[in-house]
Amino acid sequence: SQQGEEDPQALSIQEGENATMNCSYKTSINNLQWYRQNSGRGLVHLILIRSNEREKHSGRLRVTLDTSKKSSSLLITASRAADTASYFCATGQIDMRFGAGTRLTVKP
Amino acid sequence: DTEVTQTPKHLVMGMTNKKSLKCEQHMGHRAMYWYKQKAKKPPELMFVYSYEKLSINESVPSRFSPECPNSSLLNLHLHALQPEDSALYLCASSQVAGWRETQYFGPGTRLLVL
């Protein structure tokens, strides 16, 4: 079963713009991860943020976590056409649960 | 080598067929996972193997039968599937099963049941 909701469900932007995706979850967590999936293929791990962290950066990615609101956001700065993919947040220990995902389209 | 491989890439089978999906990793990971993903939906966990032992079965129907013959290999045996079982089947592995662990995914097997 899904862990929570992501919004927006779909996002379309121009190359060079920033993209922000949000994720809400239901249970208490030890960490939250973000994954990317291109065209229904395998998922690629992007970033992990622990429950005691509020913000984390990796290249053009910035993730925030608000455990009081049970929510996280993923910001991709200066987007590229190659960033077109579905993005999922995931929580859980052994039994990882994914959010519904955001389908991002970056137009060249 | 940070790759998880899955074979076959595509599979079409009838409801009376028996087939198997294969997943392999050579990263020394001791946890392996099967997920099912329907179109435009997130992956859903099916099974977790930890140190070659089944540790989680998410109430998956018995027509799906997992097997972990060694620490590098994970199989999913399919028998008497239904058309609604058509989906992308993803395998993943992690160093061990636990909350700190990043999972590495294979490219998936796209299954069509006729």
Coordinates of C-alpha atoms in Angstrom, one line a residue, chain B residues 8-109:
Chain B
P8 CA 13.8 -11.3 -19.1
K9 CA 13.1 -7.7 -20.0
H10 CA 9.7 -8.6 -21.4
L11 CA 7.5 -11.6 -20.9
V12 CA 4.2 -12.6 -22.3
M13 CA 2.5 -15.6 -20.8
G14 CA -0.9 -17.4 -20.8
M15 CA -2.8 -18.0 -17.7
T16 CA -1.9 -21.7 -17.7
N17 CA 1.9 -21.1 -18.2
K18 CA 4.7 -21.4 -15.6
K19 CA 7.5 -18.9 -15.9
S20 CA 10.2 -17.5 -13.8
L21 CA 11.7 -14.0 -13.4
K22 CA 15.4 -13.8 -12.4
C23 CA 17.3 -11.1 -10.6
E24 CA 21.0 -10.9 -9.9
Q25 CA 23.4 -8.6 -8.0
H26 CA 27.1 -8.9 -7.3
M27 CA 27.4 -6.1 -4.8
G28 CA 27.5 -8.4 -1.8
H29 CA 24.1 -7.2 -0.7
R30 CA 22.3 -9.4 1.8
A31 CA 18.8 -8.1 1.3
M32 CA 16.8 -8.5 -1.9
Y33 CA 13.3 -7.3 -2.8
W34 CA 10.5 -7.9 -5.3
Y35 CA 8.1 -5.1 -6.2
K36 CA 5.1 -4.9 -8.5
Q37 CA 4.3 -1.7 -10.3
K38 CA 1.2 -1.0 -12.3
A39 CA 1.1 1.7 -14.9
K40 CA 1.2 5.3 -13.4
K41 CA 1.3 3.9 -9.9
P42 CA 4.1 3.6 -7.4
P43 CA 6.0 0.3 -6.8
E44 CA 4.3 -2.0 -4.2
L45 CA 6.4 -4.3 -2.1
M46 CA 5.8 -8.0 -2.6
F47 CA 8.6 -9.8 -0.8
V48 CA 11.8 -9.2 1.2
Y49 CA 14.6 -11.6 1.6
S50 CA 17.2 -11.0 4.3
Y51 CA 20.3 -13.3 4.4
E52 CA 18.5 -15.6 1.9
K53 CA 15.5 -16.0 4.2
L54 CA 12.1 -14.7 3.5
S55 CA 11.4 -12.0 6.0
I56 CA 8.4 -10.2 4.5
N57 CA 5.5 -11.5 2.4
E58 CA 3.0 -8.7 1.8
S59 CA 0.0 -11.1 1.5
V60 CA 0.9 -11.9 -2.1
P61 CA -1.2 -14.6 -3.8
S62 CA 0.4 -18.1 -3.9
R63 CA 0.6 -18.0 -7.6
F64 CA 3.7 -15.9 -7.0
S65 CA 6.5 -17.9 -5.4
P66 CA 9.8 -16.3 -4.5
E67 CA 13.1 -18.1 -4.2
C68 CA 16.5 -17.0 -3.1
P69 CA 18.9 -19.8 -3.9
N70 CA 22.0 -17.8 -2.9
S71 CA 23.0 -14.3 -1.8
S72 CA 23.3 -13.0 -5.4
L73 CA 20.2 -14.5 -6.9
L74 CA 16.5 -13.9 -6.5
N75 CA 13.8 -15.7 -8.5
L76 CA 10.1 -15.1 -8.8
H77 CA 8.2 -18.2 -10.0
L78 CA 4.9 -17.5 -11.7
H79 CA 2.1 -20.0 -12.2
A80 CA -1.6 -19.6 -13.2
L81 CA -1.4 -15.9 -13.3
Q82 CA -4.4 -13.6 -14.0
P83 CA -4.5 -10.7 -16.6
E84 CA -4.6 -8.3 -13.7
D85 CA -1.1 -9.5 -12.7
S86 CA 0.2 -7.8 -15.8
A87 CA 2.7 -5.2 -14.5
L88 CA 6.3 -4.1 -14.3
Y89 CA 8.1 -6.4 -11.8
L90 CA 11.1 -4.7 -10.1
C91 CA 13.9 -6.3 -8.2
A92 CA 16.0 -4.4 -5.7
S93 CA 18.8 -5.1 -3.3
S94 CA 20.4 -3.3 -0.4
Q95 CA 23.5 -4.0 1.8
V96 CA 21.2 -5.3 4.6
A97 CA 17.6 -4.8 5.3
G98 CA 17.1 -1.8 7.4
W99 CA 16.1 1.9 7.6
R100 CA 19.5 3.3 6.7
E101 CA 19.7 1.4 3.5
T102 CA 19.5 2.7 0.0
Q103 CA 17.9 0.2 -2.4
Y104 CA 19.4 -0.4 -5.8
F105 CA 16.8 -1.3 -8.4
G106 CA 17.0 -3.4 -11.6
P107 CA 15.4 -2.2 -14.8
G108 CA 12.4 -4.5 -14.3
T109 CA 10.6 -7.2 -16.2

